[in-house]
Amino acid sequence: MKNRPSLFLLLAILTLLPVPVAGSDTRDRIEVPVQQAIDTRRATQEAETEWRVEKEKLMTRFESLKQEQTELQKQKKVLQEQTDIAKTRVASKKRQLSDIQEIESRMSPFLIELMDVLETQFSTSLPFLTEERRQRITRLEQLMNDPEITISERYRKLMEALLVETEYGFTTEVSRETIVVTGKRLLVNIFRLGRLSLFYQSLDGSECGYFNVVENDWEPLSVVHGDVIASAVDIAAKRKSVELLAMPVGRLVAP
């Protein structure tokens, strides 16, 4: 009976101790780590999937960039070749321009001399086609003084004028003009024998004559020359077939 209080005390202490719950510790030690592992694996797989997708995109982009690089390299090569050709052409054009400038510097004085020759020919030659030839020289003078006209165009026009003047020496021509003979105005047919001589004959055939280059004036001839001058006029006007004529040419230059 002396041990009964001790027994009650032990029972009271045991009653106050917490009763362990069955399975709680097992869940904490097993289920939680497993769930964490599953979540980690799922996140890893998702990350791997995203990486594979991103990798494929990057590889596709890389291949596309490689192709673009190849095409750009081809285009660069073509452009480089075109650039080299263009540089060669530019260098050639520069040399040509330099040559042209040198030619122009040498040609300008030459053209001035030719222009002087043409004007001298006009002022000292026989007085035929006076207005036409004067207008031609006037146009040439304007062209020579125009800075916008190239040296080649000036040269071409001047050569054309000189050629026309030269051809006058190998042709015959008949024209009708009013001239002054010994102070009297007279309507006549004028026969040009190249650049050698000019002869005139009145329309009625009663008067004839020639241009005296020494005196720079028209002078009458004897009527005995009327027939030959009339024949020359008809031949030049194509009213008569060509034949040899003894023209009264006389002295051609001053003594």
mmCIF file of C-alpha atoms in Angstrom:
data_model
loop_
_atom_site.group_PDB
_atom_site.id
_atom_site.type_symbol
_atom_site.label_atom_id
_atom_site.label_comp_id
_atom_site.label_asym_id
_atom_site.label_seq_id
_atom_site.Cartn_x
_atom_site.Cartn_y
_atom_site.Cartn_z
ATOM 1 C CA MET A 1 0.000 0.000 0.000
ATOM 2 C CA LYS A 2 3.021 2.286 0.461
ATOM 3 C CA ASN A 3 3.793 2.232 -3.364
ATOM 4 C CA ARG A 4 0.313 3.367 -4.554
ATOM 5 C CA PRO A 5 1.077 7.122 -4.643
ATOM 6 C CA SER A 6 4.096 6.504 -6.865
ATOM 7 C CA LEU A 7 1.962 4.559 -9.321
ATOM 8 C CA PHE A 8 -0.562 7.326 -9.564
ATOM 9 C CA LEU A 9 2.234 9.830 -10.192
ATOM 10 C CA LEU A 10 3.616 7.726 -13.051
ATOM 11 C CA LEU A 11 0.197 7.417 -14.625
ATOM 12 C CA ALA A 12 -0.325 11.163 -14.395
ATOM 13 C CA ILE A 13 3.007 11.845 -16.111
ATOM 14 C CA LEU A 14 2.237 9.401 -18.886
ATOM 15 C CA THR A 15 -1.173 11.011 -19.390
ATOM 16 C CA LEU A 16 0.444 14.446 -19.958
ATOM 17 C CA LEU A 17 2.982 13.211 -22.620
ATOM 18 C CA PRO A 18 1.944 13.861 -26.377
ATOM 19 C CA VAL A 19 0.701 10.859 -28.228
ATOM 20 C CA PRO A 20 2.627 10.361 -31.565
ATOM 21 C CA VAL A 21 0.473 10.458 -34.738
ATOM 22 C CA ALA A 22 0.915 7.448 -36.980
ATOM 23 C CA GLY A 23 2.081 8.244 -40.654
ATOM 24 C CA SER A 24 2.962 11.954 -40.258
ATOM 25 C CA ASP A 25 6.656 11.325 -39.942
ATOM 26 C CA THR A 26 6.516 8.892 -42.863
ATOM 27 C CA ARG A 27 4.984 11.524 -45.196
ATOM 28 C CA ASP A 28 7.579 14.081 -44.236
ATOM 29 C CA ARG A 29 10.421 11.671 -44.793
ATOM 30 C CA ILE A 30 9.160 10.071 -48.057
ATOM 31 C CA GLU A 31 6.423 11.936 -49.886
ATOM 32 C CA VAL A 32 7.877 15.427 -49.659
ATOM 33 C CA PRO A 33 11.309 14.542 -51.091
ATOM 34 C CA VAL A 34 9.658 12.483 -53.812
ATOM 35 C CA GLN A 35 7.394 15.387 -54.784
ATOM 36 C CA GLN A 36 10.342 17.720 -54.767
ATOM 37 C CA ALA A 37 12.241 15.348 -57.019
ATOM 38 C CA ILE A 38 9.283 15.084 -59.370
ATOM 39 C CA ASP A 39 8.943 18.883 -59.534
ATOM 40 C CA THR A 40 12.649 19.261 -60.147
ATOM 41 C CA ARG A 41 12.560 16.649 -62.906
ATOM 42 C CA ARG A 42 9.526 18.282 -64.541
ATOM 43 C CA ALA A 43 11.217 21.712 -64.434
ATOM 44 C CA THR A 44 14.392 20.177 -65.862
ATOM 45 C CA GLN A 45 12.488 18.530 -68.696
ATOM 46 C CA GLU A 46 10.651 21.754 -69.471
ATOM 47 C CA ALA A 47 13.945 23.629 -69.486
ATOM 48 C CA GLU A 48 15.488 20.978 -71.741
ATOM 49 C CA THR A 49 12.513 21.189 -74.109
ATOM 50 C CA GLU A 50 12.734 24.974 -74.251
ATOM 51 C CA TRP A 51 16.487 24.722 -74.860
ATOM 52 C CA ARG A 52 16.011 22.222 -77.697
ATOM 53 C CA VAL A 53 13.433 24.490 -79.316
ATOM 54 C CA GLU A 54 15.685 27.511 -78.872
ATOM 55 C CA LYS A 55 18.650 25.501 -80.146
ATOM 56 C CA GLU A 56 16.751 24.506 -83.290
ATOM 57 C CA LYS A 57 15.772 28.126 -83.871
ATOM 58 C CA LEU A 58 19.360 29.241 -83.409
ATOM 59 C CA MET A 59 20.664 26.515 -85.733
ATOM 60 C CA THR A 60 18.125 27.460 -88.377
ATOM 61 C CA ARG A 61 19.084 31.121 -88.015
ATOM 62 C CA PHE A 62 22.762 30.177 -88.144
ATOM 63 C CA GLU A 63 22.317 28.252 -91.396
ATOM 64 C CA SER A 64 20.323 31.125 -92.855
ATOM 65 C CA LEU A 65 23.041 33.573 -91.876
ATOM 66 C CA LYS A 66 25.683 31.308 -93.422
ATOM 67 C CA GLN A 67 23.766 31.270 -96.703
ATOM 68 C CA GLU A 68 23.343 35.037 -96.562
ATOM 69 C CA GLN A 69 27.062 35.375 -95.880
ATOM 70 C CA THR A 70 27.856 33.197 -98.889
ATOM 71 C CA GLU A 71 25.568 35.259 -101.128
ATOM 72 C CA LEU A 72 26.974 38.493 -99.774
ATOM 73 C CA GLN A 73 30.504 37.274 -100.446
ATOM 74 C CA LYS A 74 29.505 36.474 -104.046
ATOM 75 C CA GLN A 75 27.901 39.892 -104.421
ATOM 76 C CA LYS A 76 30.959 41.492 -102.869
ATOM 77 C CA LYS A 77 33.183 39.748 -105.399
ATOM 78 C CA VAL A 78 30.981 40.880 -108.289
ATOM 79 C CA LEU A 79 30.837 44.439 -106.947
ATOM 80 C CA GLN A 80 34.593 44.448 -106.447
ATOM 81 C CA GLU A 81 35.103 43.368 -110.047
ATOM 82 C CA GLN A 82 32.677 46.033 -111.240
ATOM 83 C CA THR A 83 34.437 48.609 -109.072
ATOM 84 C CA ASP A 84 37.810 47.647 -110.522
ATOM 85 C CA ILE A 85 36.424 47.946 -114.056
ATOM 86 C CA ALA A 86 34.843 51.305 -113.197
ATOM 87 C CA LYS A 87 38.123 52.557 -111.728
ATOM 88 C CA THR A 88 39.932 51.498 -114.885
ATOM 89 C CA ARG A 89 37.381 53.312 -117.032
ATOM 90 C CA VAL A 90 37.551 56.426 -114.867
ATOM 91 C CA ALA A 91 41.332 56.436 -115.144
ATOM 92 C CA SER A 92 41.024 56.037 -118.905
ATOM 93 C CA LYS A 93 38.494 58.884 -119.108
ATOM 94 C CA LYS A 94 40.765 61.095 -117.041
ATOM 95 C CA ARG A 95 43.612 60.401 -119.442
ATOM 96 C CA GLN A 96 41.322 61.155 -122.368
ATOM 97 C CA LEU A 97 40.198 64.426 -120.773
ATOM 98 C CA SER A 98 43.800 65.352 -120.179
ATOM 99 C CA ASP A 99 44.602 64.559 -123.803
ATOM 100 C CA ILE A 100 41.578 66.545 -124.980
ATOM 101 C CA GLN A 101 42.630 69.555 -122.934
ATOM 102 C CA GLU A 102 46.105 69.361 -124.386
ATOM 103 C CA ILE A 103 44.696 69.043 -127.903
ATOM 104 C CA GLU A 104 42.374 71.998 -127.319
ATOM 105 C CA SER A 105 45.255 74.125 -126.089
ATOM 106 C CA ARG A 106 47.104 73.342 -129.303
ATOM 107 C CA MET A 107 44.098 73.454 -131.622
ATOM 108 C CA SER A 108 42.744 76.850 -130.612
ATOM 109 C CA PRO A 109 45.609 78.865 -132.164
ATOM 110 C CA PHE A 110 45.445 76.646 -135.245
ATOM 111 C CA LEU A 111 41.731 77.294 -135.698
ATOM 112 C CA ILE A 112 42.287 81.019 -135.321
ATOM 113 C CA GLU A 113 44.850 80.833 -138.114
ATOM 114 C CA LEU A 114 42.442 78.895 -140.329
ATOM 115 C CA MET A 115 39.730 81.443 -139.656
ATOM 116 C CA ASP A 116 42.102 84.200 -140.712
ATOM 117 C CA VAL A 117 42.891 82.272 -143.908
ATOM 118 C CA LEU A 118 39.190 81.905 -144.687
ATOM 119 C CA GLU A 119 38.500 85.600 -144.126
ATOM 120 C CA THR A 120 41.502 86.523 -146.270
ATOM 121 C CA GLN A 121 40.286 84.266 -149.064
ATOM 122 C CA PHE A 122 36.902 85.925 -148.962
ATOM 123 C CA SER A 123 38.212 89.478 -148.914
ATOM 124 C CA THR A 124 40.821 88.964 -151.673
ATOM 125 C CA SER A 125 39.079 86.495 -153.982
ATOM 126 C CA LEU A 126 36.726 87.103 -156.862
ATOM 127 C CA PRO A 127 33.401 88.686 -155.825
ATOM 128 C CA PHE A 128 31.063 85.751 -156.374
ATOM 129 C CA LEU A 129 28.270 84.578 -154.063
ATOM 130 C CA THR A 130 29.273 87.489 -151.900
ATOM 131 C CA GLU A 131 26.316 87.487 -149.521
ATOM 132 C CA GLU A 132 26.249 83.728 -149.064
ATOM 133 C CA ARG A 133 29.946 83.559 -148.284
ATOM 134 C CA ARG A 134 29.802 86.569 -145.965
ATOM 135 C CA GLN A 135 26.996 85.001 -143.947
ATOM 136 C CA ARG A 136 28.967 81.757 -143.678
ATOM 137 C CA ILE A 137 31.949 83.608 -142.252
ATOM 138 C CA THR A 138 29.722 85.532 -139.827
ATOM 139 C CA ARG A 139 28.237 82.292 -138.512
ATOM 140 C CA LEU A 140 31.711 80.837 -138.110
ATOM 141 C CA GLU A 141 32.887 83.877 -136.151
ATOM 142 C CA GLN A 142 29.933 83.513 -133.776
ATOM 143 C CA LEU A 143 30.643 79.809 -133.376
ATOM 144 C CA MET A 144 34.337 80.413 -132.706
ATOM 145 C CA ASN A 145 33.458 82.878 -129.925
ATOM 146 C CA ASP A 146 30.860 80.626 -128.279
ATOM 147 C CA PRO A 147 32.410 78.920 -125.196
ATOM 148 C CA GLU A 148 29.734 76.233 -125.194
ATOM 149 C CA ILE A 149 30.801 74.936 -128.612
ATOM 150 C CA THR A 150 33.400 72.179 -128.373
ATOM 151 C CA ILE A 151 36.718 72.452 -130.117
ATOM 152 C CA SER A 152 35.823 69.457 -132.271
ATOM 153 C CA GLU A 153 32.608 71.130 -133.478
ATOM 154 C CA ARG A 154 34.478 74.338 -134.270
ATOM 155 C CA TYR A 155 37.048 72.372 -136.221
ATOM 156 C CA ARG A 156 34.349 70.463 -138.119
ATOM 157 C CA LYS A 157 32.453 73.606 -139.120
ATOM 158 C CA LEU A 158 35.623 75.382 -140.143
ATOM 159 C CA MET A 159 36.741 72.447 -142.257
ATOM 160 C CA GLU A 160 33.336 72.374 -143.951
ATOM 161 C CA ALA A 161 33.646 76.045 -144.854
ATOM 162 C CA LEU A 162 37.168 75.572 -146.185
ATOM 163 C CA LEU A 163 36.024 72.581 -148.211
ATOM 164 C CA VAL A 164 33.230 74.633 -149.772
ATOM 165 C CA GLU A 165 35.709 77.372 -150.643
ATOM 166 C CA THR A 166 38.063 74.766 -152.126
ATOM 167 C CA GLU A 167 35.315 73.202 -154.224
ATOM 168 C CA TYR A 168 34.613 76.585 -155.813
ATOM 169 C CA GLY A 169 37.941 76.141 -157.590
ATOM 170 C CA PHE A 170 36.700 73.028 -159.411
ATOM 171 C CA THR A 171 33.232 74.133 -160.463
ATOM 172 C CA THR A 172 31.566 76.540 -162.849
ATOM 173 C CA GLU A 173 28.433 78.505 -162.141
ATOM 174 C CA VAL A 174 26.068 81.010 -163.716
ATOM 175 C CA SER A 175 24.197 83.617 -161.710
ATOM 176 C CA ARG A 176 22.224 86.760 -162.536
ATOM 177 C CA GLU A 177 23.243 89.906 -160.754
ATOM 178 C CA THR A 178 23.321 93.674 -161.125
ATOM 179 C CA ILE A 179 26.859 95.018 -161.333
ATOM 180 C CA VAL A 180 28.452 98.391 -161.977
ATOM 181 C CA VAL A 181 30.506 98.678 -165.200
ATOM 182 C CA THR A 182 32.240 101.976 -165.892
ATOM 183 C CA GLY A 183 29.838 103.730 -163.562
ATOM 184 C CA LYS A 184 26.711 102.187 -165.111
ATOM 185 C CA ARG A 185 24.454 99.627 -163.361
ATOM 186 C CA LEU A 186 23.867 96.633 -165.570
ATOM 187 C CA LEU A 187 21.806 93.432 -165.118
ATOM 188 C CA VAL A 188 23.955 90.593 -166.434
ATOM 189 C CA ASN A 189 24.601 86.885 -166.461
ATOM 190 C CA ILE A 190 27.829 86.133 -164.600
ATOM 191 C CA PHE A 191 29.881 83.084 -165.500
ATOM 192 C CA ARG A 192 32.317 81.842 -162.838
ATOM 193 C CA LEU A 193 35.236 79.779 -164.053
ATOM 194 C CA GLY A 194 36.327 78.078 -160.837
ATOM 195 C CA ARG A 195 38.166 80.588 -158.694
ATOM 196 C CA LEU A 196 40.073 81.720 -161.780
ATOM 197 C CA SER A 197 37.899 84.287 -163.525
ATOM 198 C CA LEU A 198 34.511 85.940 -163.644
ATOM 199 C CA PHE A 199 32.848 86.994 -166.900
ATOM 200 C CA TYR A 200 29.635 88.873 -167.495
ATOM 201 C CA GLN A 201 27.278 89.279 -170.434
ATOM 202 C CA SER A 202 24.279 91.525 -170.691
ATOM 203 C CA LEU A 203 20.927 89.852 -171.118
ATOM 204 C CA ASP A 204 20.647 91.012 -174.721
ATOM 205 C CA GLY A 205 24.202 89.820 -175.469
ATOM 206 C CA SER A 206 25.370 93.238 -176.599
ATOM 207 C CA GLU A 207 27.902 93.730 -173.809
ATOM 208 C CA CYS A 208 30.386 91.459 -172.133
ATOM 209 C CA GLY A 209 33.404 91.752 -169.885
ATOM 210 C CA TYR A 210 35.361 90.295 -166.957
ATOM 211 C CA PHE A 211 36.403 91.071 -163.407
ATOM 212 C CA ASN A 212 39.876 92.611 -163.288
ATOM 213 C CA VAL A 213 41.533 91.268 -160.121
ATOM 214 C CA VAL A 214 44.331 93.792 -160.445
ATOM 215 C CA GLU A 215 41.977 96.766 -160.487
ATOM 216 C CA ASN A 216 39.371 94.966 -158.381
ATOM 217 C CA ASP A 217 36.653 96.124 -160.744
ATOM 218 C CA TRP A 218 34.511 95.029 -163.678
ATOM 219 C CA GLU A 219 35.856 95.892 -167.084
ATOM 220 C CA PRO A 220 34.237 95.508 -170.525
ATOM 221 C CA LEU A 221 35.624 93.262 -173.269
ATOM 222 C CA SER A 222 35.360 93.508 -177.010
ATOM 223 C CA VAL A 223 32.126 92.166 -178.454
ATOM 224 C CA VAL A 224 34.219 89.596 -180.359
ATOM 225 C CA HIS A 225 34.323 87.636 -177.079
ATOM 226 C CA GLY A 226 30.565 87.663 -176.788
ATOM 227 C CA ASP A 227 29.977 84.316 -178.499
ATOM 228 C CA VAL A 228 32.499 82.369 -176.414
ATOM 229 C CA ILE A 229 31.171 83.899 -173.187
ATOM 230 C CA ALA A 230 27.630 83.105 -174.291
ATOM 231 C CA SER A 231 28.687 79.493 -174.953
ATOM 232 C CA ALA A 232 30.319 79.290 -171.501
ATOM 233 C CA VAL A 233 27.114 80.574 -169.922
ATOM 234 C CA ASP A 234 25.024 77.984 -171.771
ATOM 235 C CA ILE A 235 27.403 75.147 -170.817
ATOM 236 C CA ALA A 236 27.425 76.148 -167.132
ATOM 237 C CA ALA A 237 23.613 76.416 -167.204
ATOM 238 C CA LYS A 238 23.469 72.945 -168.812
ATOM 239 C CA ARG A 239 21.753 74.293 -171.879
ATOM 240 C CA LYS A 240 24.603 73.135 -174.058
ATOM 241 C CA SER A 241 26.944 70.149 -174.118
ATOM 242 C CA VAL A 242 30.473 70.577 -172.832
ATOM 243 C CA GLU A 243 33.128 71.727 -175.275
ATOM 244 C CA LEU A 244 36.555 73.352 -175.208
ATOM 245 C CA LEU A 245 36.452 77.143 -175.208
ATOM 246 C CA ALA A 246 39.196 79.721 -175.582
ATOM 247 C CA MET A 247 38.277 82.103 -172.809
ATOM 248 C CA PRO A 248 39.913 85.529 -172.632
ATOM 249 C CA VAL A 249 41.467 84.928 -169.243
ATOM 250 C CA GLY A 250 44.298 87.404 -169.654
ATOM 251 C CA ARG A 251 46.642 88.377 -166.847
ATOM 252 C CA LEU A 252 45.684 86.770 -163.529
ATOM 253 C CA VAL A 253 47.943 88.569 -161.112
ATOM 254 C CA ALA A 254 49.471 91.995 -160.780
ATOM 255 C CA PRO A 255 52.949 92.396 -162.274
#
